[in-house]
């Protein structure tokens, strides 16, 4: 495992925390895509600028890149050797997203772009709920396709906190 993608079924799946812990364990750099996608004040970065940054990141010898961003996933998939997918239940994702908001209210998380304080609105909660089932199907397929695309690649699907903790040990 030298080039690792960490994805999740939804916000609140634990992607950032998992990637940070894995990076510490493996002594590898961790890149959080949210910090590259957003500019201060929750302004979206230009599509090509975001894609160019990812093209630079994947040239590194080792990396963990955390985040879904399906519109640019092919950049990471082309270079990765490991695809880790976190698929916790919807209720857990919602709880964690709300907990994160409460604990970080008004602050910018370390995995987020500077000047993007934690926020929550009903549109974001609706997004989590309405996209969960389709994302689950799409991400599982992506995990299968990743392994089938080249010899030596591996996909790891973790569906419970116990599995996540066990993997990190």
mmCIF file of C-alpha atoms in Angstrom:
data_model
loop_
_atom_site.group_PDB
_atom_site.id
_atom_site.type_symbol
_atom_site.label_atom_id
_atom_site.label_comp_id
_atom_site.label_asym_id
_atom_site.label_seq_id
_atom_site.Cartn_x
_atom_site.Cartn_y
_atom_site.Cartn_z
ATOM 1 C CA UNK A 1 0.000 0.000 0.000
ATOM 2 C CA UNK A 2 1.803 3.055 -1.296
ATOM 3 C CA UNK A 3 -0.955 5.005 -3.045
ATOM 4 C CA UNK A 4 -4.233 4.778 -1.184
ATOM 5 C CA UNK A 5 -7.653 6.210 -1.942
ATOM 6 C CA UNK A 6 -9.993 6.559 1.050
ATOM 7 C CA UNK A 7 -13.653 7.018 0.127
ATOM 8 C CA UNK A 8 -16.894 6.742 2.000
ATOM 9 C CA UNK A 9 -20.550 6.250 1.370
ATOM 10 C CA UNK A 10 -21.385 9.673 2.789
ATOM 11 C CA UNK A 11 -20.327 12.595 4.905
ATOM 12 C CA UNK A 12 -19.898 11.295 8.424
ATOM 13 C CA UNK A 13 -18.532 7.910 7.354
ATOM 14 C CA UNK A 14 -15.211 8.738 9.001
ATOM 15 C CA UNK A 15 -13.005 9.219 5.936
ATOM 16 C CA UNK A 16 -10.885 12.051 7.315
ATOM 17 C CA UNK A 17 -10.283 10.477 10.706
ATOM 18 C CA UNK A 18 -9.518 7.088 9.175
ATOM 19 C CA UNK A 19 -7.109 8.588 6.620
ATOM 20 C CA UNK A 20 -5.305 10.593 9.302
ATOM 21 C CA UNK A 21 -4.887 7.526 11.548
ATOM 22 C CA UNK A 22 -3.770 5.361 8.626
ATOM 23 C CA UNK A 23 -1.281 8.019 7.577
ATOM 24 C CA UNK A 24 0.183 8.106 11.082
ATOM 25 C CA UNK A 25 0.417 4.319 11.179
ATOM 26 C CA UNK A 26 2.047 4.004 7.749
ATOM 27 C CA UNK A 27 4.019 7.261 8.037
ATOM 28 C CA UNK A 28 2.552 8.507 4.767
ATOM 29 C CA UNK A 29 1.349 11.950 3.718
ATOM 30 C CA UNK A 30 -2.424 12.420 3.827
ATOM 31 C CA UNK A 31 -4.252 14.766 1.486
ATOM 32 C CA UNK A 32 -7.835 15.779 2.259
ATOM 33 C CA UNK A 33 -9.585 16.737 -0.974
ATOM 34 C CA UNK A 34 -11.949 19.124 0.815
ATOM 35 C CA UNK A 35 -8.944 21.312 1.597
ATOM 36 C CA UNK A 36 -8.112 21.518 -2.125
ATOM 37 C CA UNK A 37 -11.674 21.852 -3.417
ATOM 38 C CA UNK A 38 -12.807 24.749 -1.233
ATOM 39 C CA UNK A 39 -11.466 28.278 -1.013
ATOM 40 C CA UNK A 40 -12.075 30.535 1.988
ATOM 41 C CA UNK A 41 -15.738 31.335 2.535
ATOM 42 C CA UNK A 42 -16.908 28.032 1.047
ATOM 43 C CA UNK A 43 -16.126 29.143 -2.504
ATOM 44 C CA UNK A 44 -15.658 26.259 -4.933
ATOM 45 C CA UNK A 45 -12.325 26.078 -6.705
ATOM 46 C CA UNK A 46 -12.316 26.071 -10.511
ATOM 47 C CA UNK A 47 -12.790 22.526 -11.840
ATOM 48 C CA UNK A 48 -9.498 22.403 -13.770
ATOM 49 C CA UNK A 49 -7.516 23.914 -10.916
ATOM 50 C CA UNK A 50 -8.868 21.196 -8.589
ATOM 51 C CA UNK A 51 -8.103 18.475 -11.137
ATOM 52 C CA UNK A 52 -4.587 19.857 -11.770
ATOM 53 C CA UNK A 53 -3.837 19.776 -8.037
ATOM 54 C CA UNK A 54 -4.831 16.104 -7.923
ATOM 55 C CA UNK A 55 -2.647 15.352 -10.945
ATOM 56 C CA UNK A 56 0.275 16.788 -8.964
ATOM 57 C CA UNK A 57 -0.582 14.830 -5.806
ATOM 58 C CA UNK A 58 -0.725 11.441 -7.529
ATOM 59 C CA UNK A 59 2.818 11.913 -8.865
ATOM 60 C CA UNK A 60 4.175 11.627 -5.311
ATOM 61 C CA UNK A 61 5.815 8.282 -4.418
ATOM 62 C CA UNK A 62 3.396 7.577 -1.558
ATOM 63 C CA UNK A 63 0.112 9.116 -0.547
ATOM 64 C CA UNK A 64 -3.265 8.724 1.034
ATOM 65 C CA UNK A 65 -5.897 10.841 -0.683
ATOM 66 C CA UNK A 66 -9.165 11.130 1.203
ATOM 67 C CA UNK A 67 -12.448 12.260 -0.294
ATOM 68 C CA UNK A 68 -15.022 11.156 -2.814
ATOM 69 C CA UNK A 69 -15.309 13.802 -5.550
ATOM 70 C CA UNK A 70 -16.514 11.377 -8.212
ATOM 71 C CA UNK A 71 -16.056 13.947 -10.980
ATOM 72 C CA UNK A 72 -12.275 13.635 -10.651
ATOM 73 C CA UNK A 73 -11.972 10.112 -9.249
ATOM 74 C CA UNK A 74 -10.360 8.768 -12.427
ATOM 75 C CA UNK A 75 -7.218 10.804 -11.704
ATOM 76 C CA UNK A 76 -6.696 8.997 -8.399
ATOM 77 C CA UNK A 77 -7.876 5.610 -9.640
ATOM 78 C CA UNK A 78 -5.307 5.610 -12.438
ATOM 79 C CA UNK A 79 -2.390 5.817 -9.970
ATOM 80 C CA UNK A 80 -3.651 4.108 -6.803
ATOM 81 C CA UNK A 81 -2.820 0.593 -5.677
ATOM 82 C CA UNK A 82 -5.368 0.448 -2.838
ATOM 83 C CA UNK A 83 -8.997 1.560 -2.640
ATOM 84 C CA UNK A 84 -10.465 1.726 0.873
ATOM 85 C CA UNK A 85 -14.190 2.290 1.120
ATOM 86 C CA UNK A 86 -15.980 3.061 4.396
ATOM 87 C CA UNK A 87 -19.652 2.093 4.335
ATOM 88 C CA UNK A 88 -21.231 2.773 7.685
ATOM 89 C CA UNK A 89 -25.028 2.825 8.150
ATOM 90 C CA UNK A 90 -26.922 5.987 7.225
ATOM 91 C CA UNK A 91 -27.934 6.641 10.841
ATOM 92 C CA UNK A 92 -24.258 6.581 11.892
ATOM 93 C CA UNK A 93 -23.272 8.966 9.087
ATOM 94 C CA UNK A 94 -26.038 11.406 10.014
ATOM 95 C CA UNK A 95 -25.178 11.243 13.707
ATOM 96 C CA UNK A 96 -21.483 11.835 13.019
ATOM 97 C CA UNK A 97 -22.135 14.710 10.621
ATOM 98 C CA UNK A 98 -24.313 16.416 13.220
ATOM 99 C CA UNK A 99 -21.825 15.675 16.018
ATOM 100 C CA UNK A 100 -18.986 17.097 13.914
ATOM 101 C CA UNK A 101 -20.999 20.269 13.364
ATOM 102 C CA UNK A 102 -21.699 20.702 17.081
ATOM 103 C CA UNK A 103 -18.110 19.982 18.146
ATOM 104 C CA UNK A 104 -16.555 22.223 15.489
ATOM 105 C CA UNK A 105 -19.179 24.966 15.252
ATOM 106 C CA UNK A 106 -17.576 28.180 14.018
ATOM 107 C CA UNK A 107 -14.160 26.560 13.627
ATOM 108 C CA UNK A 108 -12.319 25.302 10.566
ATOM 109 C CA UNK A 109 -11.417 21.620 10.837
ATOM 110 C CA UNK A 110 -7.805 20.608 10.057
ATOM 111 C CA UNK A 111 -8.964 18.602 7.015
ATOM 112 C CA UNK A 112 -10.855 21.562 5.545
ATOM 113 C CA UNK A 113 -9.650 24.599 3.628
ATOM 114 C CA UNK A 114 -8.732 27.620 5.711
ATOM 115 C CA UNK A 115 -11.623 30.044 6.080
ATOM 116 C CA UNK A 116 -14.328 27.365 5.824
ATOM 117 C CA UNK A 117 -15.824 27.163 9.314
ATOM 118 C CA UNK A 118 -17.990 24.141 10.087
ATOM 119 C CA UNK A 119 -21.578 24.607 8.981
ATOM 120 C CA UNK A 120 -24.767 22.611 8.674
ATOM 121 C CA UNK A 121 -27.997 23.215 6.825
ATOM 122 C CA UNK A 122 -31.019 21.204 5.820
ATOM 123 C CA UNK A 123 -29.793 20.961 2.208
ATOM 124 C CA UNK A 124 -26.652 19.149 3.364
ATOM 125 C CA UNK A 125 -28.640 16.762 5.565
ATOM 126 C CA UNK A 126 -31.031 16.158 2.675
ATOM 127 C CA UNK A 127 -28.039 15.477 0.408
ATOM 128 C CA UNK A 128 -26.723 12.841 2.824
ATOM 129 C CA UNK A 129 -30.110 11.095 3.051
ATOM 130 C CA UNK A 130 -31.089 11.261 -0.626
ATOM 131 C CA UNK A 131 -27.746 10.193 -2.091
ATOM 132 C CA UNK A 132 -26.850 7.441 0.396
ATOM 133 C CA UNK A 133 -28.449 4.448 -1.374
ATOM 134 C CA UNK A 134 -27.172 5.351 -4.855
ATOM 135 C CA UNK A 135 -23.681 6.110 -3.557
ATOM 136 C CA UNK A 136 -23.595 2.765 -1.788
ATOM 137 C CA UNK A 137 -24.256 0.952 -5.059
ATOM 138 C CA UNK A 138 -21.848 3.118 -7.065
ATOM 139 C CA UNK A 139 -19.002 2.867 -4.551
ATOM 140 C CA UNK A 140 -19.259 -0.909 -4.231
ATOM 141 C CA UNK A 141 -19.113 -1.168 -8.016
ATOM 142 C CA UNK A 142 -16.134 1.185 -8.098
ATOM 143 C CA UNK A 143 -14.366 -1.034 -5.529
ATOM 144 C CA UNK A 144 -14.999 -4.135 -7.690
ATOM 145 C CA UNK A 145 -13.929 -2.381 -10.892
ATOM 146 C CA UNK A 146 -10.754 -1.107 -9.248
ATOM 147 C CA UNK A 147 -9.548 -4.609 -8.379
ATOM 148 C CA UNK A 148 -10.468 -5.932 -11.819
ATOM 149 C CA UNK A 149 -8.731 -3.091 -13.685
ATOM 150 C CA UNK A 150 -5.113 -4.101 -12.994
ATOM 151 C CA UNK A 151 -3.237 -6.940 -11.308
ATOM 152 C CA UNK A 152 -1.902 -6.200 -7.832
ATOM 153 C CA UNK A 153 -4.622 -3.775 -6.849
ATOM 154 C CA UNK A 154 -6.757 -4.264 -3.767
ATOM 155 C CA UNK A 155 -10.100 -2.960 -2.567
ATOM 156 C CA UNK A 156 -10.990 -2.988 1.090
ATOM 157 C CA UNK A 157 -14.566 -2.429 2.217
ATOM 158 C CA UNK A 158 -15.091 -1.651 5.891
ATOM 159 C CA UNK A 159 -18.702 -1.604 7.080
ATOM 160 C CA UNK A 160 -18.521 -1.304 10.869
ATOM 161 C CA UNK A 161 -16.480 0.653 13.377
ATOM 162 C CA UNK A 162 -15.165 -2.667 14.661
ATOM 163 C CA UNK A 163 -13.841 -3.503 11.172
ATOM 164 C CA UNK A 164 -12.297 -0.028 10.867
ATOM 165 C CA UNK A 165 -10.595 -0.298 14.252
ATOM 166 C CA UNK A 166 -9.399 -3.823 13.461
ATOM 167 C CA UNK A 167 -7.940 -2.743 10.148
ATOM 168 C CA UNK A 168 -6.045 0.124 11.766
ATOM 169 C CA UNK A 169 -4.571 -2.264 14.366
#
